[in-house]
One Martini backbone bead per residue (centre of mass of N, CA, C, O) as a GRO file, in nm:
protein
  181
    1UNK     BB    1  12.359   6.220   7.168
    2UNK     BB    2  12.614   6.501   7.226
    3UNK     BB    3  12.889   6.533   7.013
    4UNK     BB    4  12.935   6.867   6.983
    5UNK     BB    5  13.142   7.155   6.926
    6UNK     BB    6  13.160   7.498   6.994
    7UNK     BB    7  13.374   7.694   6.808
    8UNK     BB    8  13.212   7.900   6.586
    9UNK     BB    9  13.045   8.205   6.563
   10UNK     BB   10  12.852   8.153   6.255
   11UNK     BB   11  12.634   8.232   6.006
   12UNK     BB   12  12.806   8.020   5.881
   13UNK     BB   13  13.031   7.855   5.725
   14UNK     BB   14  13.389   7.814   5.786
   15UNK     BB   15  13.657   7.772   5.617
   16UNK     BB   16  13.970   7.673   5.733
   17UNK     BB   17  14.171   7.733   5.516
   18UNK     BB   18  14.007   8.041   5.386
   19UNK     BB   19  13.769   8.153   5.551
   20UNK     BB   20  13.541   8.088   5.370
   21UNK     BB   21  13.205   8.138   5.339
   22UNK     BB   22  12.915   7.904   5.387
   23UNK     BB   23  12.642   7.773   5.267
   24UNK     BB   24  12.339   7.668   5.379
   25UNK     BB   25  12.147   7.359   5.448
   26UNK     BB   26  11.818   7.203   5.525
   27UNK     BB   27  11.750   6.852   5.549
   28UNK     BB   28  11.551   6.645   5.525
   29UNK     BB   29  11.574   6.225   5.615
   30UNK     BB   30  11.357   5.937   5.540
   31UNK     BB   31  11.591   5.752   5.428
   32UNK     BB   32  11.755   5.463   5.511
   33UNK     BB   33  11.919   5.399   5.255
   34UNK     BB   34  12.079   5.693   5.280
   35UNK     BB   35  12.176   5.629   5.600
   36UNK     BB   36  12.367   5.367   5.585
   37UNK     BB   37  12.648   5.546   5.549
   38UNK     BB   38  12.563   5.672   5.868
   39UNK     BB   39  12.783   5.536   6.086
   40UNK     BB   40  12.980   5.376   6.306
   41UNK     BB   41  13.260   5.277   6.163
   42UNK     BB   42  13.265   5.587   5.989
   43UNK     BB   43  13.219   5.826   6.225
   44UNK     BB   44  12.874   5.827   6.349
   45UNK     BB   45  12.834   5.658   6.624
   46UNK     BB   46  12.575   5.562   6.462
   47UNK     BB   47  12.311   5.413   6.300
   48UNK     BB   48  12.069   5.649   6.156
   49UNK     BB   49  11.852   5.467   6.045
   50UNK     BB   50  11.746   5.367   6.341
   51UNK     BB   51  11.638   5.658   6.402
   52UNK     BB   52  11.377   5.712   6.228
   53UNK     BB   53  11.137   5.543   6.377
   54UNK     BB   54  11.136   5.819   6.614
   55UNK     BB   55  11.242   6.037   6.408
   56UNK     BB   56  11.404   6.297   6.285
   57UNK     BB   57  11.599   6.430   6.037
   58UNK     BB   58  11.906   6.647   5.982
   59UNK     BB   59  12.083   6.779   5.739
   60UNK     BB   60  12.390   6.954   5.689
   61UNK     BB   61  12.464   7.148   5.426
   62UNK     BB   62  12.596   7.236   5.140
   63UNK     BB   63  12.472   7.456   4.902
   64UNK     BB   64  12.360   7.261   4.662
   65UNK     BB   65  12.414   6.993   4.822
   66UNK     BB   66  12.493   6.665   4.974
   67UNK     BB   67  12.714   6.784   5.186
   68UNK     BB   68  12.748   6.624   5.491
   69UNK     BB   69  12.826   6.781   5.830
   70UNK     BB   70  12.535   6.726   6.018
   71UNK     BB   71  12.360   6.558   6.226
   72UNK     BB   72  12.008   6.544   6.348
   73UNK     BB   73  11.800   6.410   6.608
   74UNK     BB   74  11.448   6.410   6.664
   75UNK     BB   75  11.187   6.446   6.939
   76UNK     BB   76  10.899   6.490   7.044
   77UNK     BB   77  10.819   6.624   7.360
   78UNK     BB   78  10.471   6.678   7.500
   79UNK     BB   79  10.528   6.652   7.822
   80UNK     BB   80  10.792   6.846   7.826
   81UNK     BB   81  10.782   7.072   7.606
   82UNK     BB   82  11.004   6.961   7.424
   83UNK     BB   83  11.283   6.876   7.226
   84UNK     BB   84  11.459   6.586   7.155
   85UNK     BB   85  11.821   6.502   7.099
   86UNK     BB   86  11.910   6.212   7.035
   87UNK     BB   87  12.141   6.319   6.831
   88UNK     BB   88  12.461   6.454   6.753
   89UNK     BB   89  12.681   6.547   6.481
   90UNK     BB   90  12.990   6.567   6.309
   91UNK     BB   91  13.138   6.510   6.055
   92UNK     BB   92  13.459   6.365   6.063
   93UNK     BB   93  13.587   6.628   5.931
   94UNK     BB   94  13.417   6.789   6.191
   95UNK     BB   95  13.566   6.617   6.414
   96UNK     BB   96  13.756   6.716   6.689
   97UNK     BB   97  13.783   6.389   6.774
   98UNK     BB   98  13.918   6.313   6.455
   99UNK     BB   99  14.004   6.634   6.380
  100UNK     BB  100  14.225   6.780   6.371
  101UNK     BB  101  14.154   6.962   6.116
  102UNK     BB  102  13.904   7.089   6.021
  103UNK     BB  103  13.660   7.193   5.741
  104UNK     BB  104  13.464   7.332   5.952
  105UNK     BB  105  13.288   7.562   6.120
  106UNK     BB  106  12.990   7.584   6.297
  107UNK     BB  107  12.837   7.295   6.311
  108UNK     BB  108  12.700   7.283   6.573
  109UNK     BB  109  12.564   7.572   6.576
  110UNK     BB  110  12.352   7.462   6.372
  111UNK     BB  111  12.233   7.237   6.495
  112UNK     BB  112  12.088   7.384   6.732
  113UNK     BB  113  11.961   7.551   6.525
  114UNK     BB  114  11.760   7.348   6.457
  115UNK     BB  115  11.629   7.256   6.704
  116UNK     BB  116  11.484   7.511   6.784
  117UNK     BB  117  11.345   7.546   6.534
  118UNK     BB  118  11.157   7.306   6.546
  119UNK     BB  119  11.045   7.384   6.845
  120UNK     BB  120  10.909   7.635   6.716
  121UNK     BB  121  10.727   7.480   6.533
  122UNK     BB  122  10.635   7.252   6.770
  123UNK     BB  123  10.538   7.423   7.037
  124UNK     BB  124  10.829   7.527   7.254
  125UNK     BB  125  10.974   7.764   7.227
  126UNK     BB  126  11.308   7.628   7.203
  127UNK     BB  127  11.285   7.394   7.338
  128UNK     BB  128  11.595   7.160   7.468
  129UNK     BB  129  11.706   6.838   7.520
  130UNK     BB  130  11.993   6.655   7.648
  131UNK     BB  131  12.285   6.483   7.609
  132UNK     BB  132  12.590   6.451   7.673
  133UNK     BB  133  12.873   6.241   7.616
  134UNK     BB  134  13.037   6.459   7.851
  135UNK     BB  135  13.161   6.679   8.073
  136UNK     BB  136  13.298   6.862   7.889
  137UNK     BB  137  13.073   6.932   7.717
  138UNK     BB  138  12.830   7.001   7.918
  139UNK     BB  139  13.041   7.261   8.015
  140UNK     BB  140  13.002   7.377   7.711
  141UNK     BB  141  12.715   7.438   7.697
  142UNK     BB  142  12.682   7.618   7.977
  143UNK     BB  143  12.855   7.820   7.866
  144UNK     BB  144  12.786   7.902   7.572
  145UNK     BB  145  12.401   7.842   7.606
  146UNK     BB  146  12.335   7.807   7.933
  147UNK     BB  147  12.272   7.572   8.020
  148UNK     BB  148  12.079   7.315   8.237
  149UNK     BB  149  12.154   7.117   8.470
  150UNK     BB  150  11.976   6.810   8.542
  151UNK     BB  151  12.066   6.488   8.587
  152UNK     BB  152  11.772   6.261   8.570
  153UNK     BB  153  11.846   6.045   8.338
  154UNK     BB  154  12.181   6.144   8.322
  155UNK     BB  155  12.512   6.276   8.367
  156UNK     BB  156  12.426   6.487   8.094
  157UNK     BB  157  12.165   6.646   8.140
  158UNK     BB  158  11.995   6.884   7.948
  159UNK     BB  159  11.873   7.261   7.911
  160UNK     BB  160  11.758   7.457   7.685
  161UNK     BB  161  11.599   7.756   7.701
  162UNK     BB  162  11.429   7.987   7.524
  163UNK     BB  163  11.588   8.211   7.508
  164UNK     BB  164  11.886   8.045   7.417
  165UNK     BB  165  11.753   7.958   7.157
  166UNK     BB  166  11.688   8.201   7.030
  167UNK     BB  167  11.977   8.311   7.013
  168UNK     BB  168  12.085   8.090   6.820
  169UNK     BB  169  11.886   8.160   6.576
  170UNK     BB  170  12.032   8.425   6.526
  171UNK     BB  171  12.302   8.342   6.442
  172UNK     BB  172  12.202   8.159   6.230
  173UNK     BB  173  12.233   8.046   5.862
  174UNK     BB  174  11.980   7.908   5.645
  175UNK     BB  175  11.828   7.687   5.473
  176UNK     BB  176  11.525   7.569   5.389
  177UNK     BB  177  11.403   7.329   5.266
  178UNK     BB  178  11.144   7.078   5.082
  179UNK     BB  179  11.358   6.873   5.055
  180UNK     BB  180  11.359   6.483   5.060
  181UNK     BB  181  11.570   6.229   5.119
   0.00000   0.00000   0.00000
C-alpha cells in the first residue's frame, strides 16, 4: 500500500519551518528487530518488521544520522518486469493525513524516486507498480507523475513507466549509503 502525498518536488528535504534544505541518504534496513519500533500502533500503518521476509525495505534519513522520514518496502517482480512497491509511508511526523503541518516536505518523492532507482538497477528500467491507499492519492499519482490506473489486482493498482520513472529520480537527490542496518 503506498500512502505518501507528493506535497513539493524538492532535490533534498526541505525543513518546513526554516525553509532550509537539508540532504538526505538511503539505508537499506535488514534487521527485524530494528524495524520492530516501526509499526501500526504507532503511526507506520504496518508492522514492518513482517515486511524483511519478502521485500527490502529502505529508510529515507536525514544525512549523517538515522532520522527515519519515509520508509519503502521493495519486491522484484520478474514476471511483470518491474519492481512491486509493497508498502511506502511517510513518517509520522511527516504524514500529511496524521499531521497538518508537517517537518519536511519532498518525503514522498524521495520515495517513489527510490523505488525507480532500485527498478533501474535490478533491469526493469524504473518500471514500478502499487496500489495507492485510496482513490484520491491514485489520482494525485496520475496527475503528479503520469502514473497509469491498471485497476488489475486492486480498485487503486497503478503503474509507473520508464519514462515517468527516469523523471522522478532527476528531481531527487540523496546519498546512497553501503551501511546496513
Amino acid at each position: 500500500m503506498i500512502n505518501v502525498f507528493i506535497d513539493e518536488f524538492t532535490p533534498c528535504l526541505k525543513d518546513n519551518k526554516t525553509g532550509e534544505l537539508v540532504q538526505t541518504e538511503v539505508l537499506r534496513i535488514g534487521r527485524k528487530s530494528f524495524l520492530k519500533k516501526y509499526n501500526e500502533k504507532n503511526g507506520w500503518y504496518v508492522n514492518w518488521d513482517e515486511l524483511l521476509d519478502e521485500n527490502e525495505v529502505y529508510a529515507l534519513v536525514v544525512e549523517g544520522s538515522v532520522d527515519i522520514q519515509g520508509l519503502v518496502a521493495l519486491h522484484k517482480d520478474d514476471c511483470a518486469k518491474a519492481v512491486y512497491v509493497t508498502w511506502m509511508c511517510a513518517s509520522p511526523e511527516n504524514n500529511h493525513q496524521i499531521n497538518q503541518e508537517t517537518k519536511y516536505k519532498g518525503v514522498g518523492g524521495h520515495l517513489f524516486a527510490i523505488a525507480a532507482k532500485k527498478s533501474i538497477e535490478w533491469g526493469y528500467d524504473g518500471m514500478l507498480y502499487g496500489f495507492a491507499a485510496d482513490k484520491p492519492l491514485l489520482e494525485h499519482y496520475m496527475m503528479v507523475f503520469n502514473a497509469e490506473f491498471i485497476g488489475i489486482q486492486h480498485p487503486f493498482h497503478f503503474l509507473i513507466d520508464e519514462e515517468n520513472a527516469k523523471k522522478i529520480t532527476e528531481v531527487y537527490t540523496y546519498e546512497w549509503t553501503d551501511d546496513k542496518i
